[in-house]
Amino acid sequence: MADVTAPGTAIAPSAPPTARTAARFPTRWLGIAPFILFALLFLILPTLYLIVGAFQNADGAFSLNSIRDLFTPSILAAYWISIKVSFASAIIGALAGLAIAIAIIRGGLPEWLRSTTITFSGVASNFAGVPLAFAFLATLGRLGLVTVLLNEIGINIYRLGFNILSFWGLTLTYLFFQIPLMVVIITPAIDGLKKEWGEAAATLGASTLQYWRMVVIPVLWPSFLGTLVLLFANAFGAIATAYALTGSSLNIVPILLYAQIRGDVLHNPNLGYALAFGMIVITGLANGFYIWFRTRSERWLK
């Protein structure tokens, strides 16, 4: 092609790309600036404050006394009860939620049922605290609706050993938000199962059981384990529901921490900081495993 530039016409040199880029205001960060500010003020700085306070005494000097107090029998018992409640609600919620998610996605059910279940799960997974505790007391308390109806047909669940203010009562209450949370989180993983995998397995002569055992379960296993530890962390840090439901009758770590910070009986805020530090370590490990399992799951589903 001939050069159509007129003779003597000067072409203005363009600015180097790096110079133009450097002069621009980084507007792409403005969208997440509120989130960064929120996380800094309400998550990162308070967490650092708690960690520092756990290694101080009442005078502000460095001390390991509060950390050593974590290993007293009463505090260890509180941690153990919290771990058991969290694990029980997590494993039952994970299995029930997985069954529901598989049924609504791959069970041949109507599409409207799937959308309704997902919508309800998104709402129910955030329903906790005092309203949830009141709902279960009004349903399964000693004078709750279900308890009274069962008494009418001769079944007294409290004489059979059930108590809403006990370990299993709190675990049952936690399941109300654990199961929906499992449905919400595991649904994308089940959606990621490619139809071609089932067709290939059928072509090679695999039965339905073999397809689930050799293909589906290995693919979903990292997602299941990751969601399981996330449910554990979710239940381990819950306090509003447990306190509103059981008060101080069940000695779990969040209630013990609340009592120390608020000043019940013995006011020792540094011990409260140490209790919070122990919870941070446990939930941090759980979230670390969740991120690791999620990374493995995404690698499979790509």
Coordinates of C-alpha atoms in Angstrom, one line a residue:
M1 CA 0.0 0.0 0.0
A2 CA 1.3 3.5 -0.9
D3 CA 2.1 6.0 1.9
V4 CA -0.7 8.6 1.9
T5 CA 1.0 10.9 4.4
A6 CA 1.5 14.3 2.9
P7 CA 5.1 15.5 2.5
G8 CA 6.3 17.6 5.4
T9 CA 3.4 16.6 7.7
A10 CA 4.7 16.0 11.2
I11 CA 3.2 13.2 13.2
A12 CA 2.9 14.0 16.9
P13 CA 4.7 11.5 19.0
S14 CA 2.3 9.6 21.3
A15 CA 3.0 9.5 25.0
P16 CA 4.5 6.3 26.2
P17 CA 1.9 3.8 27.5
T18 CA 3.5 3.7 30.9
A19 CA 3.4 7.5 31.3
R20 CA -0.3 7.6 30.4
T21 CA -1.1 4.8 32.8
A22 CA 0.9 6.3 35.7
A23 CA -1.0 9.6 35.3
R24 CA -4.4 8.0 35.6
F25 CA -6.2 7.9 39.0
P26 CA -6.7 4.3 40.1
T27 CA -10.5 4.4 39.9
R28 CA -10.7 0.6 39.7
W29 CA -10.0 0.4 43.4
L30 CA -12.9 2.7 44.4
G31 CA -15.4 -0.1 44.1
I32 CA -13.8 -2.2 46.8
A33 CA -12.6 0.7 49.0
P34 CA -15.7 0.5 51.3
F35 CA -15.1 -3.2 51.8
I36 CA -11.4 -2.7 52.6
L37 CA -12.3 0.1 55.0
F38 CA -15.1 -2.1 56.6
A39 CA -12.8 -5.1 57.0
L40 CA -10.0 -2.9 58.4
L41 CA -12.2 -1.2 61.0
F42 CA -14.4 -4.1 62.1
L43 CA -12.3 -7.2 61.4
I44 CA -8.5 -6.7 61.1
L45 CA -8.0 -4.0 63.8
P46 CA -10.3 -5.7 66.4
T47 CA -8.6 -9.0 65.8
L48 CA -5.2 -7.5 66.3
Y49 CA -6.4 -5.8 69.4
L50 CA -7.7 -9.1 70.9
I51 CA -4.4 -10.9 70.0
V52 CA -2.4 -8.2 71.8
G53 CA -4.7 -8.2 74.8
A54 CA -4.4 -12.0 75.1
F55 CA -0.7 -11.6 75.9
Q56 CA -1.1 -8.7 78.4
N57 CA -2.1 -8.4 82.0
A58 CA -4.4 -5.9 83.6
D59 CA -1.6 -3.3 83.7
G60 CA -0.8 -3.7 80.0
A61 CA 2.5 -5.5 80.5
F62 CA 3.4 -8.6 78.6
S63 CA 2.2 -11.8 80.3
L64 CA 1.3 -15.4 79.4
N65 CA -1.0 -15.8 82.4
S66 CA -4.2 -15.5 80.4
I67 CA -2.9 -18.0 77.8
R68 CA -2.0 -20.5 80.6
D69 CA -5.5 -20.0 82.1
L70 CA -6.9 -21.4 78.8
F71 CA -5.7 -24.9 80.0
T72 CA -7.7 -24.9 83.2
P73 CA -10.3 -27.8 83.3
S74 CA -13.4 -25.6 83.2
I75 CA -12.2 -23.6 80.1
L76 CA -11.0 -26.8 78.3
A77 CA -14.4 -28.3 79.0
A78 CA -16.1 -25.3 77.4
Y79 CA -13.9 -25.6 74.3
W80 CA -14.6 -29.3 74.1
I81 CA -18.4 -28.8 74.4
S82 CA -18.2 -26.1 71.7
I83 CA -16.2 -28.4 69.4
K84 CA -18.7 -31.2 69.9
V85 CA -21.7 -29.0 69.2
S86 CA -20.0 -27.5 66.2
F87 CA -18.9 -30.8 64.8
A88 CA -22.3 -32.5 65.3
S89 CA -24.2 -29.7 63.7
A90 CA -21.7 -29.5 60.9
I91 CA -21.7 -33.2 60.0
I92 CA -25.5 -33.6 60.2
G93 CA -26.1 -30.3 58.4
A94 CA -23.6 -31.2 55.6
L95 CA -25.1 -34.6 55.0
A96 CA -28.7 -33.4 55.0
G97 CA -27.8 -30.3 52.9
L98 CA -26.0 -32.5 50.4
A99 CA -28.9 -34.8 50.1
I100 CA -31.3 -31.9 49.5
A101 CA -29.0 -30.3 47.0
I102 CA -28.6 -33.5 45.0
A103 CA -32.4 -34.1 45.1
I104 CA -33.3 -30.6 43.7
I105 CA -30.6 -30.5 41.1
R106 CA -30.2 -34.1 39.8
G107 CA -33.3 -35.7 41.1
G108 CA -35.6 -34.8 38.2
L109 CA -37.7 -32.5 40.4
P110 CA -39.6 -29.5 38.9
E111 CA -37.5 -26.4 38.3
W112 CA -39.7 -24.2 40.5
L113 CA -38.9 -26.4 43.4
R114 CA -35.2 -25.8 42.9
S115 CA -35.5 -22.0 42.8
T116 CA -37.8 -22.0 45.8
T117 CA -35.5 -24.2 47.8
I118 CA -32.4 -22.1 46.9
T119 CA -34.2 -18.9 47.8
F120 CA -35.4 -20.2 51.1
S121 CA -31.9 -21.6 51.9
G122 CA -30.4 -18.2 51.3
V123 CA -32.8 -16.6 53.8
A124 CA -32.7 -19.4 56.4
S125 CA -28.9 -19.5 56.4
N126 CA -28.9 -16.0 57.9
F127 CA -31.8 -16.6 60.3
A128 CA -30.2 -16.8 63.8
G129 CA -29.9 -15.1 67.1
V130 CA -32.9 -14.3 69.4
P131 CA -35.6 -14.9 66.7
L132 CA -34.3 -18.4 66.0
A133 CA -34.1 -19.2 69.7
F134 CA -37.6 -18.0 70.3
A135 CA -38.9 -20.0 67.3
F136 CA -37.5 -23.2 68.7
L137 CA -38.6 -22.5 72.3
A138 CA -42.1 -21.8 70.9
T139 CA -42.0 -25.0 68.9
L140 CA -40.0 -27.5 71.1
G141 CA -40.0 -25.9 74.5
R142 CA -41.8 -27.6 77.4
L143 CA -44.9 -25.7 76.4
G144 CA -44.1 -25.4 72.7
L145 CA -46.6 -26.2 69.9
V146 CA -45.0 -29.5 68.8
T147 CA -44.4 -30.6 72.4
V148 CA -48.1 -30.0 73.3
L149 CA -49.3 -31.8 70.2
L150 CA -47.1 -34.8 70.9
N151 CA -48.4 -34.8 74.5
E152 CA -51.9 -35.1 73.1
I153 CA -51.1 -38.4 71.5
G154 CA -49.2 -39.7 74.5
I155 CA -45.6 -38.9 73.5
N156 CA -43.7 -36.8 76.1
I157 CA -40.4 -36.0 74.5
Y158 CA -39.0 -34.5 77.7
R159 CA -39.7 -37.8 79.6
L160 CA -37.9 -39.6 76.8
G161 CA -34.8 -37.5 77.5
F162 CA -35.0 -34.6 75.1
N163 CA -34.3 -31.1 76.4
I164 CA -34.1 -28.0 74.2
L165 CA -31.6 -26.5 76.7
S166 CA -29.1 -29.3 76.3
F167 CA -26.4 -30.3 73.9
W168 CA -28.7 -31.9 71.4
G169 CA -31.2 -29.1 71.7
L170 CA -28.6 -26.6 70.8
T171 CA -27.3 -28.8 68.0
L172 CA -30.9 -29.2 66.6
T173 CA -31.3 -25.4 66.7
Y174 CA -28.0 -24.9 64.8
L175 CA -29.2 -27.2 62.1
F176 CA -31.8 -24.7 61.1
F177 CA -29.1 -22.5 59.5
Q178 CA -26.5 -25.1 58.9
I179 CA -28.5 -27.2 56.5
P180 CA -29.6 -24.2 54.3
L181 CA -26.0 -22.9 54.3
M182 CA -24.8 -26.3 53.0
V183 CA -27.4 -26.2 50.2
V184 CA -26.3 -22.7 49.1
I185 CA -22.6 -23.6 49.1
I186 CA -22.6 -27.1 47.6
T187 CA -25.1 -26.3 44.8
P188 CA -22.5 -24.8 42.5
A189 CA -20.3 -27.8 42.9
I190 CA -23.1 -30.2 42.0
D191 CA -24.0 -27.9 39.0
G192 CA -20.4 -28.3 37.9
L193 CA -20.7 -32.0 37.3
K194 CA -20.6 -32.3 33.6
K195 CA -23.2 -34.3 31.7
E196 CA -20.5 -35.7 29.5
W197 CA -19.0 -37.5 32.4
G198 CA -22.1 -39.6 33.0
E199 CA -22.5 -40.3 29.3
A200 CA -18.9 -41.4 29.1
A201 CA -19.3 -43.6 32.1
A202 CA -22.4 -45.2 30.6
T203 CA -20.7 -45.7 27.3
L204 CA -17.8 -47.6 29.0
G205 CA -20.4 -49.8 30.7
A206 CA -20.3 -48.3 34.2
S207 CA -23.4 -48.7 36.4
T208 CA -25.0 -45.8 38.2
L209 CA -23.5 -46.9 41.4
Q210 CA -20.0 -47.1 39.8
Y211 CA -20.4 -43.7 38.3
W212 CA -21.3 -42.1 41.6
R213 CA -18.5 -44.0 43.5
M214 CA -15.7 -43.5 40.9
V215 CA -16.6 -40.1 39.4
V216 CA -19.1 -38.0 41.4
I217 CA -17.9 -38.7 45.0
P218 CA -14.2 -38.0 44.2
V219 CA -15.1 -34.8 42.4
L220 CA -17.5 -33.6 45.2
W221 CA -15.3 -34.8 48.1
P222 CA -13.1 -31.7 48.3
S223 CA -16.2 -29.4 48.1
F224 CA -17.9 -31.5 50.8
L225 CA -15.0 -31.4 53.2
G226 CA -14.4 -27.7 52.6
T227 CA -18.1 -26.9 53.3
L228 CA -18.0 -29.2 56.4
V229 CA -15.1 -27.2 58.0
L230 CA -16.9 -23.9 57.0
L231 CA -20.0 -25.1 58.8
F232 CA -17.9 -26.1 61.8
A233 CA -16.4 -22.6 62.0
N234 CA -19.9 -21.0 61.5
A235 CA -21.3 -22.9 64.5
F236 CA -18.2 -22.5 66.7
G237 CA -18.4 -18.7 66.6
A238 CA -22.2 -18.4 67.1
I239 CA -23.2 -16.8 70.4
A240 CA -26.5 -15.0 70.0
T241 CA -28.6 -18.1 69.3
A242 CA -26.8 -20.1 72.1
Y243 CA -27.1 -17.4 74.7
A244 CA -30.7 -16.6 73.9
L245 CA -31.7 -20.3 73.9
T246 CA -29.7 -21.7 76.9
G247 CA -28.4 -18.7 78.8
S248 CA -25.6 -19.9 81.0
S249 CA -27.0 -23.4 81.4
L250 CA -24.6 -24.7 78.6
N251 CA -21.0 -23.8 79.1
I252 CA -19.7 -23.1 75.6
V253 CA -16.8 -20.9 74.7
P254 CA -18.8 -17.9 73.2
I255 CA -21.0 -17.7 76.3
L256 CA -18.0 -17.9 78.6
L257 CA -16.2 -15.2 76.6
Y258 CA -19.3 -13.0 76.8
A259 CA -19.4 -13.4 80.5
Q260 CA -15.8 -12.4 80.9
I261 CA -16.1 -9.4 78.7
R262 CA -19.3 -8.2 80.3
G263 CA -18.1 -8.7 83.8
D264 CA -20.2 -11.5 85.3
V265 CA -18.8 -12.8 88.6
L266 CA -15.1 -12.3 87.9
H267 CA -14.3 -9.5 85.5
N268 CA -11.1 -10.5 83.6
P269 CA -11.1 -8.9 80.2
N270 CA -7.6 -10.3 79.4
L271 CA -8.9 -13.8 79.9
G272 CA -11.7 -12.9 77.6
Y273 CA -9.1 -11.8 75.0
A274 CA -7.3 -15.1 75.5
L275 CA -10.6 -17.0 74.9
A276 CA -11.2 -15.0 71.8
F277 CA -7.6 -15.7 70.7
G278 CA -8.3 -19.4 71.1
M279 CA -11.4 -19.1 69.0
I280 CA -9.6 -17.2 66.3
V281 CA -7.0 -19.9 66.1
I282 CA -9.6 -22.7 65.7
T283 CA -11.8 -20.8 63.2
G284 CA -8.7 -19.7 61.4
L285 CA -7.5 -23.2 60.9
A286 CA -11.0 -24.2 59.8
N287 CA -11.2 -21.5 57.2
G288 CA -7.6 -22.3 56.0
F289 CA -8.7 -25.9 55.4
Y290 CA -11.8 -24.6 53.6
I291 CA -9.7 -22.5 51.2
W292 CA -7.5 -25.4 50.5
F293 CA -10.3 -27.8 49.8
R294 CA -12.1 -25.2 47.7
T295 CA -9.0 -24.7 45.6
R296 CA -8.8 -28.5 45.0
S297 CA -12.5 -28.5 44.1
E298 CA -12.2 -25.7 41.6
R299 CA -9.3 -27.5 39.9
W300 CA -11.5 -30.5 39.4
L301 CA -14.5 -28.6 38.1
K302 CA -12.6 -26.4 35.6

